[in-house]
mmCIF file of C-alpha atoms in Angstrom:
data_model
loop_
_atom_site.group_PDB
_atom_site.id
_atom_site.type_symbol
_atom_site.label_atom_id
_atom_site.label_comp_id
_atom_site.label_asym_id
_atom_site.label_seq_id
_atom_site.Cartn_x
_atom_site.Cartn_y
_atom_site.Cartn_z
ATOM 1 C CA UNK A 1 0.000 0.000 0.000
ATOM 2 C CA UNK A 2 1.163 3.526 -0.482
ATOM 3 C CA UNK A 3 -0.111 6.022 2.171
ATOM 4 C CA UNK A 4 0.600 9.570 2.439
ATOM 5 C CA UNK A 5 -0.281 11.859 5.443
ATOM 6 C CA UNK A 6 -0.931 15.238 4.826
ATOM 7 C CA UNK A 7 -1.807 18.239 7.205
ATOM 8 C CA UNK A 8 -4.646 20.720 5.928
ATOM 9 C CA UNK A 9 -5.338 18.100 3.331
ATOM 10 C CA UNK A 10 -9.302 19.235 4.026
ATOM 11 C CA UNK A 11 -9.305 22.451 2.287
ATOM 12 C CA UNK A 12 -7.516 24.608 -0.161
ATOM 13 C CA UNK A 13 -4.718 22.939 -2.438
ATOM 14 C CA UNK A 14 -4.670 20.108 0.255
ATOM 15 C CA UNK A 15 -8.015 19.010 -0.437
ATOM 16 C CA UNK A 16 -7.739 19.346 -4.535
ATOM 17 C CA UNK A 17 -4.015 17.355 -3.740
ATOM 18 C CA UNK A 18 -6.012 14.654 -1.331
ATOM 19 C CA UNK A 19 -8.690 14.404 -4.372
ATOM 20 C CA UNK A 20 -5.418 13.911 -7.007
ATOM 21 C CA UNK A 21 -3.935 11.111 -4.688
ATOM 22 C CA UNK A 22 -7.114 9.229 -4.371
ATOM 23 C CA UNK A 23 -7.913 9.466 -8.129
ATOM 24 C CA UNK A 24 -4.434 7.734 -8.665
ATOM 25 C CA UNK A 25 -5.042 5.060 -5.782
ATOM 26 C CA UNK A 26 -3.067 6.421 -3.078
ATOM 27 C CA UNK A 27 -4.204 5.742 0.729
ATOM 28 C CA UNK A 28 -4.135 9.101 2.737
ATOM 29 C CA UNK A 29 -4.164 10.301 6.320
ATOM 30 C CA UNK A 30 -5.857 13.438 6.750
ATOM 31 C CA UNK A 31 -4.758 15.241 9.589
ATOM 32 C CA UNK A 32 -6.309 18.685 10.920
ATOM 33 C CA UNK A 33 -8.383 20.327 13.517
ATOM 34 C CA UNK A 34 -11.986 19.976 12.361
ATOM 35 C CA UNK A 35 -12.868 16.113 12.915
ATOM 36 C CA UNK A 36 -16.158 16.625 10.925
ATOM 37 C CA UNK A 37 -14.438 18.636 7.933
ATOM 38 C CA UNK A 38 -12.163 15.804 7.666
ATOM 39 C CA UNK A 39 -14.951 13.290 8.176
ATOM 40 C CA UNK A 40 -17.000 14.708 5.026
ATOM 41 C CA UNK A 41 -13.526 15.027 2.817
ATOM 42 C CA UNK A 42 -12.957 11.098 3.946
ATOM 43 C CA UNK A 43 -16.382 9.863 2.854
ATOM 44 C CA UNK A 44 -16.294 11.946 -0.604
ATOM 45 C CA UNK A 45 -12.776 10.160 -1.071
ATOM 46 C CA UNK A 46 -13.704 6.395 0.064
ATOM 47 C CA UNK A 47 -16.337 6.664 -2.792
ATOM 48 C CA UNK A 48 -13.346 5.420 -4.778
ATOM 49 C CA UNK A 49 -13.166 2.075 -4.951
ATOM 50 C CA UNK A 50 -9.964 0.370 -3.119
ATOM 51 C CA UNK A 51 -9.042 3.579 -1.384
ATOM 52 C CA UNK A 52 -8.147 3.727 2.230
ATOM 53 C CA UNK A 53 -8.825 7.235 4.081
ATOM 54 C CA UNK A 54 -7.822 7.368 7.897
ATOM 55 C CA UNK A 55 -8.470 10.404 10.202
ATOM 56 C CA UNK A 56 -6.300 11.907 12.180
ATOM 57 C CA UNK A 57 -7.386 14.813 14.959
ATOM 58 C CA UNK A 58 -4.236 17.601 14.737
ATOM 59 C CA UNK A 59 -3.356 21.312 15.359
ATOM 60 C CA UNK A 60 0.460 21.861 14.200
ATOM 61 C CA UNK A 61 0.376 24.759 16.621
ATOM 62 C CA UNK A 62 0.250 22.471 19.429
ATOM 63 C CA UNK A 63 3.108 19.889 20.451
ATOM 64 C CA UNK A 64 1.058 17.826 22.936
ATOM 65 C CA UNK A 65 -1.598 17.631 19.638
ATOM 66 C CA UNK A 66 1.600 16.760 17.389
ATOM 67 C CA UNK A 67 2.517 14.222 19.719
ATOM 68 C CA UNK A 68 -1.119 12.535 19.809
ATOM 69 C CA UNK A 69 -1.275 12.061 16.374
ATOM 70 C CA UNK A 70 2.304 10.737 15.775
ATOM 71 C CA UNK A 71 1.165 7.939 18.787
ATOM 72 C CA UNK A 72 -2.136 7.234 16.711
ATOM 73 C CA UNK A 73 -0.200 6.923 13.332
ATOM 74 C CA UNK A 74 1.959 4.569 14.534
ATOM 75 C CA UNK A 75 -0.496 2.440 15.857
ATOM 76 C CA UNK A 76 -2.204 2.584 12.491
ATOM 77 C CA UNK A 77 0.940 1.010 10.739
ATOM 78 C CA UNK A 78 1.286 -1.419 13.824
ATOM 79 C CA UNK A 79 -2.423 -3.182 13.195
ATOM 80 C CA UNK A 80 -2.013 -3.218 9.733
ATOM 81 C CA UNK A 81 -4.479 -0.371 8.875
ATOM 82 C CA UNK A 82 -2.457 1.598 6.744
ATOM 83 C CA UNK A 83 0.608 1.111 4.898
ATOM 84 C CA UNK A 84 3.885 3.034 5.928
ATOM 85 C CA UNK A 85 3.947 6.580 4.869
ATOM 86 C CA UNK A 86 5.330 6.672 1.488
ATOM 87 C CA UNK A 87 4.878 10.598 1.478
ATOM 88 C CA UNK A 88 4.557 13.278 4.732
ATOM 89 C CA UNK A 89 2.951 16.314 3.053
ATOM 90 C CA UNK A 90 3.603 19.298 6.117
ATOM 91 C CA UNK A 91 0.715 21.336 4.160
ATOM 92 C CA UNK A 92 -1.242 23.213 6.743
ATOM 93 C CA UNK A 93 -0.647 26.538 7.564
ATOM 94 C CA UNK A 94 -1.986 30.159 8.605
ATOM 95 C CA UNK A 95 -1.227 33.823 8.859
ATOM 96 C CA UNK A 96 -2.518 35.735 11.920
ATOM 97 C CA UNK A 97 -3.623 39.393 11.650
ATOM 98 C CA UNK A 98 -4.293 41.140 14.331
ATOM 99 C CA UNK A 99 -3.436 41.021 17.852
ATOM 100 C CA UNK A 100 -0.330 38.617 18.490
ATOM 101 C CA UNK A 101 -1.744 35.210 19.567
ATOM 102 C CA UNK A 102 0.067 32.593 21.113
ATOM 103 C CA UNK A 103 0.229 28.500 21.027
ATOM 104 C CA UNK A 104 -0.855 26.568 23.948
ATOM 105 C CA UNK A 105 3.034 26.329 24.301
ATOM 106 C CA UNK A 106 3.459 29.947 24.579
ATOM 107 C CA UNK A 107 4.884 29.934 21.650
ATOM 108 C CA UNK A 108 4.008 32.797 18.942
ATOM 109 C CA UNK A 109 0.845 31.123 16.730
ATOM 110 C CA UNK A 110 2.629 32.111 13.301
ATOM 111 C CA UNK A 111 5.967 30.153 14.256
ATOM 112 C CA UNK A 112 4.369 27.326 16.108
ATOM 113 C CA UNK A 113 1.621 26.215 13.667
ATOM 114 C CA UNK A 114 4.058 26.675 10.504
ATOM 115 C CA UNK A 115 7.233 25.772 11.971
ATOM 116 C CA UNK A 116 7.583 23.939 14.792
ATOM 117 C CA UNK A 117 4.469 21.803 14.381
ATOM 118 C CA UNK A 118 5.714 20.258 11.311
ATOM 119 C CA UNK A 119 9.314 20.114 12.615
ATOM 120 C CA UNK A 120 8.127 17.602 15.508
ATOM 121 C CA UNK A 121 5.792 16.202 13.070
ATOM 122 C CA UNK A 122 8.569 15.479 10.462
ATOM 123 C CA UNK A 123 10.855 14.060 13.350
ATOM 124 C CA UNK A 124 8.518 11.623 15.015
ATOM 125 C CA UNK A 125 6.680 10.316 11.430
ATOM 126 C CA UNK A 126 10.104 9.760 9.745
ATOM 127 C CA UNK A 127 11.307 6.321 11.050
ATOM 128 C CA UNK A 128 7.753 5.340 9.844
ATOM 129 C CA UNK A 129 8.314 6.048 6.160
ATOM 130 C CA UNK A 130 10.009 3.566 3.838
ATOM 131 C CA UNK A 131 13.753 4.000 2.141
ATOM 132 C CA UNK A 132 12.100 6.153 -0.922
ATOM 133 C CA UNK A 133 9.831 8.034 0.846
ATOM 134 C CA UNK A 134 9.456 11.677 0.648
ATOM 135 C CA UNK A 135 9.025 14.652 2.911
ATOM 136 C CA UNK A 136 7.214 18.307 1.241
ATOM 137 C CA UNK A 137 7.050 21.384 3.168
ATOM 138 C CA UNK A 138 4.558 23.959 1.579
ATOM 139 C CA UNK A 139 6.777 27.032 1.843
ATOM 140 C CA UNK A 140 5.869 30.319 -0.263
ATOM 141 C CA UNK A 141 7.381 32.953 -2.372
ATOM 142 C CA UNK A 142 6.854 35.836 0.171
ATOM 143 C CA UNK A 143 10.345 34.577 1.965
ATOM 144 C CA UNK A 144 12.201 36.268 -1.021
ATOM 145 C CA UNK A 145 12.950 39.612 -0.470
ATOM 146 C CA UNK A 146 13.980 40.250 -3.622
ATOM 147 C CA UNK A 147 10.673 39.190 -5.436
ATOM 148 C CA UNK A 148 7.358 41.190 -5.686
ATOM 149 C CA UNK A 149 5.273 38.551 -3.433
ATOM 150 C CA UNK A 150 8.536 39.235 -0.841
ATOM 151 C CA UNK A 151 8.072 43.166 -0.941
ATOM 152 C CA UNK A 152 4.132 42.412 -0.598
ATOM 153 C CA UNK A 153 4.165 41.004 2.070
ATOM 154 C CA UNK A 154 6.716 42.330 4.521
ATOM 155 C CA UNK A 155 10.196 41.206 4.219
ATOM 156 C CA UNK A 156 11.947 37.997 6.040
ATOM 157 C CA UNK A 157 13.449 38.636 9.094
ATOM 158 C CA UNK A 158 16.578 36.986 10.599
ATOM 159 C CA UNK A 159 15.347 33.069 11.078
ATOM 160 C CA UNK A 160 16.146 33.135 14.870
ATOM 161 C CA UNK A 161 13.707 30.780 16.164
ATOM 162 C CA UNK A 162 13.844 31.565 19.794
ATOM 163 C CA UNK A 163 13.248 34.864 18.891
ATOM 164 C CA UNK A 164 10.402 33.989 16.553
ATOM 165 C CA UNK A 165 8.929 31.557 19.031
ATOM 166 C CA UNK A 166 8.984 34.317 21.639
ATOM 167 C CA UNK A 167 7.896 37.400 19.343
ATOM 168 C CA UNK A 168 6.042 40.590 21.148
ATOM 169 C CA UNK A 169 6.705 38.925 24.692
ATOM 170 C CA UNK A 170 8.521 41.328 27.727
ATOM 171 C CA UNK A 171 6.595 44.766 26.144
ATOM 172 C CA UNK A 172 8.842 44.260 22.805
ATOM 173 C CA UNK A 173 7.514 45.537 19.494
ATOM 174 C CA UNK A 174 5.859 42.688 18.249
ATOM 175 C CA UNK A 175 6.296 41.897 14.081
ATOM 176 C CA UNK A 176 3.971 42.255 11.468
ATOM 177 C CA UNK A 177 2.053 39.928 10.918
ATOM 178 C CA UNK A 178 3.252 39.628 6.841
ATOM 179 C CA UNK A 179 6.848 39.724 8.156
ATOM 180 C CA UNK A 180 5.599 36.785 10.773
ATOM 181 C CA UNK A 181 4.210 34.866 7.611
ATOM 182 C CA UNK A 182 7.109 35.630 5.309
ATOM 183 C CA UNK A 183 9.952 34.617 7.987
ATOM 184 C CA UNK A 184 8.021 31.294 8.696
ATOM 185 C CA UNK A 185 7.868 30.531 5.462
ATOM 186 C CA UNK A 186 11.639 31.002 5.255
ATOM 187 C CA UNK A 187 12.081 28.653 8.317
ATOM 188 C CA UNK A 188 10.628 26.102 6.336
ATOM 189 C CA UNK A 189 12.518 26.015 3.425
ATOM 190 C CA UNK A 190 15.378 25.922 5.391
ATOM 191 C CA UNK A 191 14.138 23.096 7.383
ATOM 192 C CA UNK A 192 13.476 21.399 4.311
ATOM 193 C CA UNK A 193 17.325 22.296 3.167
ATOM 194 C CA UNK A 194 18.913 21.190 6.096
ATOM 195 C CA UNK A 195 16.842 17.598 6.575
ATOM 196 C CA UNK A 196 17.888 17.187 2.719
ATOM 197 C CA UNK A 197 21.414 17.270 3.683
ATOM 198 C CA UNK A 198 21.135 15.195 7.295
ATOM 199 C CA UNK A 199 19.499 12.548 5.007
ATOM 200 C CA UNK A 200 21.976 12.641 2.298
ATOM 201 C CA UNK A 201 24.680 12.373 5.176
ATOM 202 C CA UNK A 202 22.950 9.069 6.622
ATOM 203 C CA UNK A 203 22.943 7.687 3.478
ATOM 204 C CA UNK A 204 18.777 7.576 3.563
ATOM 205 C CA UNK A 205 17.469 8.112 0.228
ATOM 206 C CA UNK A 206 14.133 9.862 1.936
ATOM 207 C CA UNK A 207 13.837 13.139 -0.327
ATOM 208 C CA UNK A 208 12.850 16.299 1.340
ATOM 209 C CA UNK A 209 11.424 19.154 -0.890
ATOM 210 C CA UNK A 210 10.127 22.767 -0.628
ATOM 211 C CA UNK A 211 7.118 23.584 -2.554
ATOM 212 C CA UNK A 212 5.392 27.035 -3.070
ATOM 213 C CA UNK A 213 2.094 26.811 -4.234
ATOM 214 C CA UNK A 214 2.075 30.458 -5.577
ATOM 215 C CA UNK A 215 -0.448 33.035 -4.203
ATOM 216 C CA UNK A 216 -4.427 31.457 -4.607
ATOM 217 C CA UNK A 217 -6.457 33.879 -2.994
ATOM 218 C CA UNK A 218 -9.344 30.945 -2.815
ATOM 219 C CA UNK A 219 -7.600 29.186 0.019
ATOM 220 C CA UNK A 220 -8.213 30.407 3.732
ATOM 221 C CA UNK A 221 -5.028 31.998 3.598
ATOM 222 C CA UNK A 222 -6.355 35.824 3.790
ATOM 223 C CA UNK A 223 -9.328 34.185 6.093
ATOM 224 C CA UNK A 224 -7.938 37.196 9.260
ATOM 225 C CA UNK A 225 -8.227 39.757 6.398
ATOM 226 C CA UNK A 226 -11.066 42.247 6.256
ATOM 227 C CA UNK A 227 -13.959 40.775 3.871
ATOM 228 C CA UNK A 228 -13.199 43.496 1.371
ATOM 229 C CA UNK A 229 -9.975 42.636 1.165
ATOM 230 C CA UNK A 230 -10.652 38.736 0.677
ATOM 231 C CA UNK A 231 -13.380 39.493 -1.741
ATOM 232 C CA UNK A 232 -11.100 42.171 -4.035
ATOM 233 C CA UNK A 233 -8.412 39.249 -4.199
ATOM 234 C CA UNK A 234 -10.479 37.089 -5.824
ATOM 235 C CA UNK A 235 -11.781 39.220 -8.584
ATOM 236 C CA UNK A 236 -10.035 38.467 -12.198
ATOM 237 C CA UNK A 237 -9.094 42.519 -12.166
ATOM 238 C CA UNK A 238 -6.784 41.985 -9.060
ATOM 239 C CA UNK A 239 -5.842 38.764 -10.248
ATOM 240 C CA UNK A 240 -4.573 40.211 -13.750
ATOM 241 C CA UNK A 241 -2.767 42.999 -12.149
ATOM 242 C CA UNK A 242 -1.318 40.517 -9.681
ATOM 243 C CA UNK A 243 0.552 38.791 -13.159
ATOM 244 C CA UNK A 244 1.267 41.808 -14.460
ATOM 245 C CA UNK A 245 3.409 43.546 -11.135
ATOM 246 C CA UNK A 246 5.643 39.799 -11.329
ATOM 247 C CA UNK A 247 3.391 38.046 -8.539
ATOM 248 C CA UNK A 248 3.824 34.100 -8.381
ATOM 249 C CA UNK A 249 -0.173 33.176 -8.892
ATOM 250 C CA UNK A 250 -2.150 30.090 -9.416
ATOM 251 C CA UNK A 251 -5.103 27.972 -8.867
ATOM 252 C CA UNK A 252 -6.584 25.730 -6.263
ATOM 253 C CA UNK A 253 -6.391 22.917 -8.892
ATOM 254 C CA UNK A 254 -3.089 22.931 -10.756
ATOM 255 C CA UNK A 255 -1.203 23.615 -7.074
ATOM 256 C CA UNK A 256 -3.352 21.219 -5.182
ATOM 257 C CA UNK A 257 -2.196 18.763 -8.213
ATOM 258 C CA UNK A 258 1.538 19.534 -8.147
ATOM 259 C CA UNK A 259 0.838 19.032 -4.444
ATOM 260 C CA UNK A 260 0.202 15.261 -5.635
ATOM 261 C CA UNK A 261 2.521 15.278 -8.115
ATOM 262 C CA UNK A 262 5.680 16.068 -5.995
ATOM 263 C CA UNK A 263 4.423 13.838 -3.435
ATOM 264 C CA UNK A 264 4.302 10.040 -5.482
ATOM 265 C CA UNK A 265 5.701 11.149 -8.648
ATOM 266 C CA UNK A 266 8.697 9.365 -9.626
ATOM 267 C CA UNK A 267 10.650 12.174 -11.454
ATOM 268 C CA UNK A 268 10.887 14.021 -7.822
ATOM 269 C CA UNK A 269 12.565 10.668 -6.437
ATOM 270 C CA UNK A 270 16.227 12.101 -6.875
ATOM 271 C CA UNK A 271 14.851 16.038 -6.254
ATOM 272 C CA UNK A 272 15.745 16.454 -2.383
ATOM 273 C CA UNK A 273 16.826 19.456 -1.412
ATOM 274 C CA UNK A 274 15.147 21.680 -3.900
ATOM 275 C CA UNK A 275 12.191 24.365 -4.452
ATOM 276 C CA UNK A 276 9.556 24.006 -6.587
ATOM 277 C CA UNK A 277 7.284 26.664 -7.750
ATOM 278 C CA UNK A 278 3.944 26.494 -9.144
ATOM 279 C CA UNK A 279 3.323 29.596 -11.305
ATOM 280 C CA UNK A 280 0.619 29.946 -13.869
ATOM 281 C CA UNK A 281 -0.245 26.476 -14.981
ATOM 282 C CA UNK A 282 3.455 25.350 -15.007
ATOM 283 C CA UNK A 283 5.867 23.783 -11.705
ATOM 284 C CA UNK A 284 9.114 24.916 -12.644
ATOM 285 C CA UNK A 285 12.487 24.147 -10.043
ATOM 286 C CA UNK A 286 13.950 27.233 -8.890
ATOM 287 C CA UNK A 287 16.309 29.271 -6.735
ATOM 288 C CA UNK A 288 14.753 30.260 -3.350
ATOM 289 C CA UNK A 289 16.305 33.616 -1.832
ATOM 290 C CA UNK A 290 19.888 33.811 -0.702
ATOM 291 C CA UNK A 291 19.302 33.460 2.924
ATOM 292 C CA UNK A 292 17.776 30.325 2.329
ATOM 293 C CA UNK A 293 20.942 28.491 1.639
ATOM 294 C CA UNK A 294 23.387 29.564 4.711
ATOM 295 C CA UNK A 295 23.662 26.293 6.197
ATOM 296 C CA UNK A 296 25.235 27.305 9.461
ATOM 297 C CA UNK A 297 21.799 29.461 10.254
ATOM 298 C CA UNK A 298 20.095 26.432 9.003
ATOM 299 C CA UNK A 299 22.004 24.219 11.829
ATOM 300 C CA UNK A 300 21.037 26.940 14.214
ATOM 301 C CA UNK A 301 17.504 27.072 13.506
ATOM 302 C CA UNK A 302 17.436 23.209 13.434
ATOM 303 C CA UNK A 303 18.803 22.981 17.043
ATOM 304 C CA UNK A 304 16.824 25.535 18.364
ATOM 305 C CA UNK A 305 13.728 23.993 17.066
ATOM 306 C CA UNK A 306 15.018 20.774 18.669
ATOM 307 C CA UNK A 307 14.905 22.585 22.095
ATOM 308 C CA UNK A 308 11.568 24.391 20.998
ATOM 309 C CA UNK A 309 9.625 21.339 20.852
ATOM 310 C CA UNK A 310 11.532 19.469 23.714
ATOM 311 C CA UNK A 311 12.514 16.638 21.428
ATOM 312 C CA UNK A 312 12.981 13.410 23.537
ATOM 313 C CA UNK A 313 15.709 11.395 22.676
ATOM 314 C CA UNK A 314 13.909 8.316 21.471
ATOM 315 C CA UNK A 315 11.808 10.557 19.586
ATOM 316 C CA UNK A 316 14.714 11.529 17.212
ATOM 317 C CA UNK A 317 14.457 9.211 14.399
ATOM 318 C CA UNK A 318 17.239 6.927 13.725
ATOM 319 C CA UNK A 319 18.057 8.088 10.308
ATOM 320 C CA UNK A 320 18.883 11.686 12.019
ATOM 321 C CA UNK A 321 20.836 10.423 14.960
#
């Protein structure tokens, strides 16, 4: 059997990539925080004869949560239920307008529910994924800088995670919350860089890939935006003028499907380590930003993640040790 788990695979590009997966006979755990969401994606899905769809209850902004649904994954495989995890698809995500919130950690919301949730969840689902199996972090083009969705958004900040984890604590200015989004999202690609090269030093063949879907203003990405502003991003005017100022944009459908593709297809096998943007109808590899590729932050923020999430030392999977 060939099972991949994916987080936010309910809605947005997750759902149309859950949809792709099943259509080409791929099990799938969905895991997110609405039980009943998940629930009504799993029945639509099972309607396809010989798939599998498993359940999974879990908020990436909350370790304990993380922890729960690692435990009821691998009791899953144990019994038999699913196959191991050919693919881990770290998919969910938010951005947070407003007043700074926090994670039941204390952690900032932004960090913990796009960085640290799928760090633990990457660490303790890894030793449960076969020798070709595959890791993709959803990452986005706002963590360059130097591109227009970058200057959009609010540009990256340094990727200090005990910094980020602690943002607008002790009276301190807290970030914005694009520059919040963008420096997450530039967390995760160098996650996804720096488990690339810990695999490649173990020998493990696992691939780990970043993957920016491009800006699709149908997902619940601008869902903390003012309705005028979510309803103005979806109208073909703002979404013409988006192509024309050198915005990455797409659809629900051709990301959710490179979603898929990147996850079982066998020409991304030997891609680990790279980016992968989808951009009007086509998924092209590129060059993330500059920062992205200083390894010794990367070691930095990897470590301090480590101590972020309190990762145990039998919960550090072999291939990593």
């Amino acid at each position: 059997m060939t099972t991949v788990f994916i987080t936010g695979g309910h809605s947005g590009i997750g759902l149309e990539c859950s949809r792709q997966l099943a259509a080409r006979g791929v099990d799938i755990i969905l895991a997110g925080r609405s039980p009943a969401k998940m629930q009504s994606v799993a029945d639509e899905l099972q309607a396809i004869p010989d798939i599998s769809v498993v359940t999974v209850e879990l908020d990436t902004s909350s370790l304990a949560s993380v922890r729960s649904a690692a435990v009821r994954c691998a009791a899953l495989i144990e019994r038999g239920e699913i196959g191991p995890l050919r693919a881990v698809l770290c998919n969910a995500g938010g951005r947070f307008d407003g007043q700074e919130k926090y994670s039941p950690e204390g952690y900032d919301l932004t960090f913990a529910t796009n960085c640290l949730g799928h760090f633990l969840l990457t660490e303790l689902l890894l030793s449960m994924m076969p020798v070709d199996g595959r890791v993709v972090f959803t990452a986005s083009g706002t963590h360059d800088p130097d591109t227009m969705d970058g200057k959009m958004i609010g540009k990256a900040v340094e990727p200090n995670a005990t910094k980020l984890a602690n943002d607008g604590k002790n009276g301190a200015k807290p970030l914005s919350a694009g520059k919040r989004y963008s420096t997450s999202k530039l967390c995760t690609i160098m996650y996804a860089y720096e488990l690339a090269r810990r695999l490649d030093r173990a020998g493990s063949s696992i691939a780990s890939i970043a993957y920016d879907p491009g800006a699709v203003p149908e997902t619940g990405f601008l869902r903390d935006m003012p309705k005028a502003v979510q309803w103005l991003a979806t109208r073909s005017l703002m979404k013409s003028a988006f192509k024309r100022i050198g915005v990455t944009t797409s659809t629900v459908a051709f990301s959710g499907a490179a979603l898929a593709d990147l996850a079982v297809n066998e020409q991304y096998a030997t891609k680990s380590g790279q980016y992968f943007q989808a951009n009007q109808g086509k998924l092209s590899q590129m060059r993330s930003s500059k920062a992205s590729y200083d390894e010794q932050r990367a070691v930095t923020l990897w470590n301090d993640s480590k101590r972020l999430v309190g990762l145990r030392l039998n919960e550090e999977p072999a291939q990593l040790r």
